[in-house]
mmCIF file of C-alpha atoms in Angstrom:
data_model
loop_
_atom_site.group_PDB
_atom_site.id
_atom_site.type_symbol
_atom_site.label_atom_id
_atom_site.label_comp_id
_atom_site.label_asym_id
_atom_site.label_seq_id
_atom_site.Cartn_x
_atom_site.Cartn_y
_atom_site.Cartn_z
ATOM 1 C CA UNK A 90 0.000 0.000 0.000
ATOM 2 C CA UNK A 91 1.159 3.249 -0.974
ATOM 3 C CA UNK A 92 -0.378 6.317 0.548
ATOM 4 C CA UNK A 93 -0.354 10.161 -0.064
ATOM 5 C CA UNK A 94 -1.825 13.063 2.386
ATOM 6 C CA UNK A 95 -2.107 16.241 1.604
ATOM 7 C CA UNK A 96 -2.763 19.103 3.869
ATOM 8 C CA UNK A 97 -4.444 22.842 2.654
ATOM 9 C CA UNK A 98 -5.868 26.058 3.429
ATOM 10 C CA UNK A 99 -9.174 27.152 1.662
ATOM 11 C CA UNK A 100 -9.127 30.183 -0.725
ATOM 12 C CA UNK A 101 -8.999 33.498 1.933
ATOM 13 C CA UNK A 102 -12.117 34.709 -0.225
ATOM 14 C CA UNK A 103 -14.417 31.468 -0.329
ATOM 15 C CA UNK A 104 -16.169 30.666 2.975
ATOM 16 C CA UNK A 105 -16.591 27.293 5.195
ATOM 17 C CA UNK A 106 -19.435 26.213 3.623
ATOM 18 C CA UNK A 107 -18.604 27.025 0.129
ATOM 19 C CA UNK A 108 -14.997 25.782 0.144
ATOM 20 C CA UNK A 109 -16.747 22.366 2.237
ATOM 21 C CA UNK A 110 -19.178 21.839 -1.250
ATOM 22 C CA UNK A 111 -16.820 22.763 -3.910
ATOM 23 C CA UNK A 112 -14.402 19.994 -2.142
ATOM 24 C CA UNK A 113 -16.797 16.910 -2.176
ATOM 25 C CA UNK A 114 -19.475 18.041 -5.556
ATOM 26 C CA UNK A 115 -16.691 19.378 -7.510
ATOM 27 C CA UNK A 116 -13.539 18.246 -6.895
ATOM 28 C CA UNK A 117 -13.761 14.862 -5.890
ATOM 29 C CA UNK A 118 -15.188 13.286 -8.754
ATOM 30 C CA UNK A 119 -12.342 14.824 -10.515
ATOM 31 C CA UNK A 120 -9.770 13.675 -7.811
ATOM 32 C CA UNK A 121 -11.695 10.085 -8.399
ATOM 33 C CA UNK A 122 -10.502 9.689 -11.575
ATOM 34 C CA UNK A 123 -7.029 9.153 -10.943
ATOM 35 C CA UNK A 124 -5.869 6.075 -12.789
ATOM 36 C CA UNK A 125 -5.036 3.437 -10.266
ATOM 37 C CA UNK A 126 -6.665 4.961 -7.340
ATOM 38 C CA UNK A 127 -8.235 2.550 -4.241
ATOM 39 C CA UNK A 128 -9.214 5.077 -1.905
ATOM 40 C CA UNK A 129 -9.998 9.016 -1.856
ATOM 41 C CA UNK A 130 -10.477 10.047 1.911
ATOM 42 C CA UNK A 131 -11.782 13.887 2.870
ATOM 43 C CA UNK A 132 -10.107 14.970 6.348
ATOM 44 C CA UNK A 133 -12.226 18.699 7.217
ATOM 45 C CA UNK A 134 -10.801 20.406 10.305
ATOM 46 C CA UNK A 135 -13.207 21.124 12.315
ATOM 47 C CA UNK A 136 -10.870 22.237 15.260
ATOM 48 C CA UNK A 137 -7.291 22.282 16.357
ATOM 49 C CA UNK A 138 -4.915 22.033 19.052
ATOM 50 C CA UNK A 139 -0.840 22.680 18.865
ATOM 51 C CA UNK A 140 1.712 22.512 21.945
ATOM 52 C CA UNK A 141 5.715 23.262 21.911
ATOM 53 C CA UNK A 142 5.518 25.410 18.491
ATOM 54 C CA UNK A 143 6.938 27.853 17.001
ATOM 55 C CA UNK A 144 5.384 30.999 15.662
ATOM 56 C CA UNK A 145 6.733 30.093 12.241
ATOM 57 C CA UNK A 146 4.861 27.116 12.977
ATOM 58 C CA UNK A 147 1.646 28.282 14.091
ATOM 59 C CA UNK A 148 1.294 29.835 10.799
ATOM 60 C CA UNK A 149 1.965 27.523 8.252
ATOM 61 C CA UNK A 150 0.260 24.719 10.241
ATOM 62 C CA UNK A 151 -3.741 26.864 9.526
ATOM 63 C CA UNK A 152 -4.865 24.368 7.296
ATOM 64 C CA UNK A 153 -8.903 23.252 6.847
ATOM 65 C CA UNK A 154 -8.333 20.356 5.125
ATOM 66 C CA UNK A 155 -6.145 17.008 5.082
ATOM 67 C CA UNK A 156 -6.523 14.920 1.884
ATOM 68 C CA UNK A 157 -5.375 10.843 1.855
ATOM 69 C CA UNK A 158 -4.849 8.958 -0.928
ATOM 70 C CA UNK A 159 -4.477 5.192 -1.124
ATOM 71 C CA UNK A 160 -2.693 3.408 -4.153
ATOM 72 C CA UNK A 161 -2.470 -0.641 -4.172
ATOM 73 C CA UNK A 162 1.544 -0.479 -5.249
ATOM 74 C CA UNK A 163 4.192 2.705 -6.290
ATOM 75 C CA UNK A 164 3.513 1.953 -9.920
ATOM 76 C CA UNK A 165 -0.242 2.468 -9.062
ATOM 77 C CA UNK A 166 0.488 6.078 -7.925
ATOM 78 C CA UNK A 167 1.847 6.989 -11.041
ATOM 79 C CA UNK A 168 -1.573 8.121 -11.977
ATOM 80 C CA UNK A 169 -1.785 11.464 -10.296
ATOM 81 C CA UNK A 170 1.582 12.134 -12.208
ATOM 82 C CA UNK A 171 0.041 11.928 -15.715
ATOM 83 C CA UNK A 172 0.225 15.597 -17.642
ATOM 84 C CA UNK A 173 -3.866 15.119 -18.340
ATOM 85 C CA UNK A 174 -4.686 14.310 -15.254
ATOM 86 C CA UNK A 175 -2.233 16.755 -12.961
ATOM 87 C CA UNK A 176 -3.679 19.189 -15.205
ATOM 88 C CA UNK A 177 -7.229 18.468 -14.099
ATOM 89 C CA UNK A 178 -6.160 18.847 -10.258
ATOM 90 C CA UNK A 179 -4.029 21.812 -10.956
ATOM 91 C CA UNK A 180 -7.059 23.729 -12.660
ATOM 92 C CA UNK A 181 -9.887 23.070 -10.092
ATOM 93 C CA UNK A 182 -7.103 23.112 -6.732
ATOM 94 C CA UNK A 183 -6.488 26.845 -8.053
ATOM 95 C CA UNK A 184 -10.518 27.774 -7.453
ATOM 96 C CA UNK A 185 -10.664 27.041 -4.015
ATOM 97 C CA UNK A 186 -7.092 25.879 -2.281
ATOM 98 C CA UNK A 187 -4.109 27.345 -1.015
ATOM 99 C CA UNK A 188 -0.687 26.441 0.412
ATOM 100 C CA UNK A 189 -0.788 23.015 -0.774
ATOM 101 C CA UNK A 190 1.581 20.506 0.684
ATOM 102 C CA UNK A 191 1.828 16.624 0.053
ATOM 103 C CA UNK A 192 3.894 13.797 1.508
ATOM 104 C CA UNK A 193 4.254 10.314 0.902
ATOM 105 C CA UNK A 194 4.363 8.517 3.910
ATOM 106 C CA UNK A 195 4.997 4.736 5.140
ATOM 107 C CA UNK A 196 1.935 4.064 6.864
ATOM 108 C CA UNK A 197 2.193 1.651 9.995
ATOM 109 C CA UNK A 198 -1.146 0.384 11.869
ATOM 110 C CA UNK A 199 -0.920 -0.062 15.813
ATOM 111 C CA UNK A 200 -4.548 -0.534 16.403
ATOM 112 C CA UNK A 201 -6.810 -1.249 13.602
ATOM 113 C CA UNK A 202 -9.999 1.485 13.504
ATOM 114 C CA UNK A 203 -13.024 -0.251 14.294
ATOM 115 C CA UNK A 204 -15.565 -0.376 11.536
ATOM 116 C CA UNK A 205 -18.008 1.664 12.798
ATOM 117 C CA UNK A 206 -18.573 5.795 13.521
ATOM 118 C CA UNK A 207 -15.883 7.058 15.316
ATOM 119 C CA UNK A 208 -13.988 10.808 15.857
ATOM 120 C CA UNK A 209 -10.872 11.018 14.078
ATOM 121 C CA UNK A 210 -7.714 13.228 15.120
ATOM 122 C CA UNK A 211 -5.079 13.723 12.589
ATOM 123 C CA UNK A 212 -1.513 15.081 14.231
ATOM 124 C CA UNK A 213 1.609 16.328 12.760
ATOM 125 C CA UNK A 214 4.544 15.745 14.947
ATOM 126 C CA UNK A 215 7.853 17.413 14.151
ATOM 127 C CA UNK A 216 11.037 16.035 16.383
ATOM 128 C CA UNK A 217 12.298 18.272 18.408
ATOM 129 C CA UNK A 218 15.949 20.325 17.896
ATOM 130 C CA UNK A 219 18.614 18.267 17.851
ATOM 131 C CA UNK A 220 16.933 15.310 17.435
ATOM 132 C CA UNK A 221 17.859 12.849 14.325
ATOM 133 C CA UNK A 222 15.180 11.683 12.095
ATOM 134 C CA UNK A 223 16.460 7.941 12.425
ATOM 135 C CA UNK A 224 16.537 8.577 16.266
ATOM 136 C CA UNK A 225 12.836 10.298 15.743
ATOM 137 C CA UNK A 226 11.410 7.368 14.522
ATOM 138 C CA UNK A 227 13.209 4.775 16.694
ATOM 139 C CA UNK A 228 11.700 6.419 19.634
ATOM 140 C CA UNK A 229 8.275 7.290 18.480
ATOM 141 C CA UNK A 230 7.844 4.070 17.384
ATOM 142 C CA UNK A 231 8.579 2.612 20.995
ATOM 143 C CA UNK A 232 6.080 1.861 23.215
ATOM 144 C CA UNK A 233 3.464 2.781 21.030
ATOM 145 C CA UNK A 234 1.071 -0.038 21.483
ATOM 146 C CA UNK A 235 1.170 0.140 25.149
ATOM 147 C CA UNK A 236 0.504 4.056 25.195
ATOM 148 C CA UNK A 237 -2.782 3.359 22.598
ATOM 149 C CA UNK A 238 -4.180 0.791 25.526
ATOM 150 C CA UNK A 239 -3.721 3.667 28.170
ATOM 151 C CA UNK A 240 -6.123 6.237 26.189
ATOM 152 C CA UNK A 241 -9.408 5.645 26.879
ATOM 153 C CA UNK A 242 -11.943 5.180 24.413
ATOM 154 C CA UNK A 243 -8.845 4.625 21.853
ATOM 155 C CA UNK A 244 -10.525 2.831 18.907
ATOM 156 C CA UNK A 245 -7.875 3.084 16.333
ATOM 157 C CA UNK A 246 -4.147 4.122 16.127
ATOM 158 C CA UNK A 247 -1.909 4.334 12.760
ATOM 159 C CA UNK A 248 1.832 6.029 12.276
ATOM 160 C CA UNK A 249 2.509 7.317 8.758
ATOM 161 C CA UNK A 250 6.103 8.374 8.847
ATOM 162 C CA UNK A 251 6.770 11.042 6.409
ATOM 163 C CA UNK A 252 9.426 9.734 3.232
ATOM 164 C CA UNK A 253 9.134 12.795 0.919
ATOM 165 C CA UNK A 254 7.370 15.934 0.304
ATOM 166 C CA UNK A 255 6.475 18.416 -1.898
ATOM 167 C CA UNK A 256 4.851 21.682 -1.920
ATOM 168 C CA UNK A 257 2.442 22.898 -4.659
ATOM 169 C CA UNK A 258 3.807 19.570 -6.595
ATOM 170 C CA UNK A 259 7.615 20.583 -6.381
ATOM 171 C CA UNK A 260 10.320 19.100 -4.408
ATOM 172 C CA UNK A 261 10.561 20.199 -1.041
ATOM 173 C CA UNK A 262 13.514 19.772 2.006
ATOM 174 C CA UNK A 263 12.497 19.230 5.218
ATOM 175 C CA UNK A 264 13.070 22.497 6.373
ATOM 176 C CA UNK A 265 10.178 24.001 4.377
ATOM 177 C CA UNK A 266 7.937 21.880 5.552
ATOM 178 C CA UNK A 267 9.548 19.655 8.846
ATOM 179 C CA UNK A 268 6.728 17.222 9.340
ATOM 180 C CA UNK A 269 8.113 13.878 10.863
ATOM 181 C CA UNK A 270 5.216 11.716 11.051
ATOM 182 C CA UNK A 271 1.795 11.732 10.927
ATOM 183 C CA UNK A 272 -0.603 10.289 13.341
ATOM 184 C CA UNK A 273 -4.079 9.101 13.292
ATOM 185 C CA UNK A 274 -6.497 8.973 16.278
ATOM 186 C CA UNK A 275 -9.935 7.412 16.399
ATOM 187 C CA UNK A 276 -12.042 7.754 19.294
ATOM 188 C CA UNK A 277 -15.108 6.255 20.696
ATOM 189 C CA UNK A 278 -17.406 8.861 21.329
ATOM 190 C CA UNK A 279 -16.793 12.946 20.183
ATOM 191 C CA UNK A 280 -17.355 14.229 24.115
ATOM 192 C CA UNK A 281 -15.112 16.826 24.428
ATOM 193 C CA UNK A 282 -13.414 15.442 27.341
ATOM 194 C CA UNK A 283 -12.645 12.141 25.289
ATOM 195 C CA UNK A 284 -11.269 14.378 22.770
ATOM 196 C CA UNK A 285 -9.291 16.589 24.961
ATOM 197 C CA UNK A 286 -8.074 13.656 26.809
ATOM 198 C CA UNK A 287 -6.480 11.700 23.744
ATOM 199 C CA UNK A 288 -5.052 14.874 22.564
ATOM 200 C CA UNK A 289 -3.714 15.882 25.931
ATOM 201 C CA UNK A 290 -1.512 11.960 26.380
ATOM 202 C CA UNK A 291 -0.210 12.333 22.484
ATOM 203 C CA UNK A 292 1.209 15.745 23.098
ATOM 204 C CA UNK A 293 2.388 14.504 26.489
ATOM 205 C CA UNK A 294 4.089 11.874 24.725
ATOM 206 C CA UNK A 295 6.356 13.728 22.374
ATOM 207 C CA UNK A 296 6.806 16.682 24.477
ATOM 208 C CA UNK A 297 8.815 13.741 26.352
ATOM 209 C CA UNK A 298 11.088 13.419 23.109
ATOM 210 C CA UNK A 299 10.853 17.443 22.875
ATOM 211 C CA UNK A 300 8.773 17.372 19.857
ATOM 212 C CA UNK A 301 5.795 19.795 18.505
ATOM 213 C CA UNK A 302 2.550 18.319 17.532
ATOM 214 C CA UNK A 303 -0.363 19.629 15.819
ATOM 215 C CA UNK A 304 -3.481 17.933 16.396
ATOM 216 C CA UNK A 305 -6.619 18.494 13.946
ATOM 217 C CA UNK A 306 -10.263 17.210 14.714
ATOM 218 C CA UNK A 307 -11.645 15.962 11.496
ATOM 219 C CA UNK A 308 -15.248 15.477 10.096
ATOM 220 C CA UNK A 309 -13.858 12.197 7.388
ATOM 221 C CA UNK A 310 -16.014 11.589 4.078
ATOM 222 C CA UNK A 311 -14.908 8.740 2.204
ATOM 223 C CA UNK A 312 -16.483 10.071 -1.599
ATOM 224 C CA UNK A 313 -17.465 6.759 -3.566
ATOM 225 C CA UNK A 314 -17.405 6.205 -7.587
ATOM 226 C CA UNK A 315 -21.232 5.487 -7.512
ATOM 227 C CA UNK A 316 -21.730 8.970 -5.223
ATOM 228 C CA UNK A 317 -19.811 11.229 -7.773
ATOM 229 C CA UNK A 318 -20.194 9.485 -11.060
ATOM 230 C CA UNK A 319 -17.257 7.946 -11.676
ATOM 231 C CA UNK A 320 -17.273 4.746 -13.672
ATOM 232 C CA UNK A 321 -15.341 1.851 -11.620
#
């Protein structure tokens, strides 16, 4: 499995609702059309939390919406590269999305999601100064199943360490835009104490390793070919 997330502000002119619409009616059944293509997730922030951050940070981590894209095999994901089809995404991104950054990540489950409705929490971690990205990933790997079973109402736990990354489809270095990993939270039930609480141990965690997390409460629509039109 191959997988692709991508992470973007709306257009400063559109509103919520507008940019929220265009996103699933308009640009998913174009973004459903890439050749090779298993699954086309919809991430919509609808809040956010950040500890140990920078101001630097702070600003280029507004985003309102986190895009995941799953390809069976490398060669699969050569799909979103064709000129026809980049073009496509290029011309429709351009009406209603900004600051557009993408990594490919290895993705790594620690508790499989249970199939049923549950809150999701996407969070960025960066590793802290200082810190190597071998060393990073040693560490944040360690222990992780046994700090999943001490969140309550933990329903699902993945790691999607980051490989490369681009911004607005060119190369980028990891100082432009130092994301380490990327973590995914489901919980049980969308109390905010549940919420808070999960959010509260992960940032606890890697403030241990001196790291900065942002954490993003998501509203997830998984788009299907039969909902937007798109032939199988």
């Amino acid at each position: 499995m191959v997988v692709r997330m991508s992470i973007f502000r709306k257009k400063t002119a559109l509103g919520t609702e507008a940019f929220r619409t265009h996103w699933k009616k308009i640009h998913a059944p174009i973004a459903m059309r890439i050749p090779g293509l298993q699954r086309y997730e919809q991430n919509v922030v609808v809040g956010r939390f950040a500890s140990n951050a920078s101001s630097g940070q702070e600003k280029a981590m507004v985003i309102d919406g986190i895009c995941k894209l799953l390809f069976p095999d490398p060669s699969a994901m050569q799909g979103v590269f064709s000129p026809e089809m980049k073009q496509q995404l290029m011309d429709d991104e351009a009406k209603f999305i900004e600051a557009l950054r993408t990594f490919v990540v290895d993705q790594e489950v620690v508790v499989s999601a249970a199939e049923k409705p549950l809150t999701k929490i996407v969070a960025f971690v960066t590793r802290g100064p200082g810190v190597g990205a071998c060393d990073f990933t040693m560490r944040w790997k360690r222990d992780r199943a046994t700090w999943a079973a001490t969140v309550p109402g933990l329903e699902g736990y993945t790691q999607n360490f980051v490989t490369s990354r681009t911004i607005e489809r060119g190369e980028a270095t990891y100082e432009q835009v130092p994301i380490d990993c990327i973590d995914e939270i489901w919980v049980g039930d969308r109390s905010p104490h549940t919420m808070r609480d999960a959010i509260d141990r992960l940032h606890a965690r890697a403030g241990a390793l001196e790291a900065s997390v942002y954490s993003f409460i998501v509203d997830v629509h998984v788009p299907t070919r039969v909902e937007v039109g798109v032939q199988p």
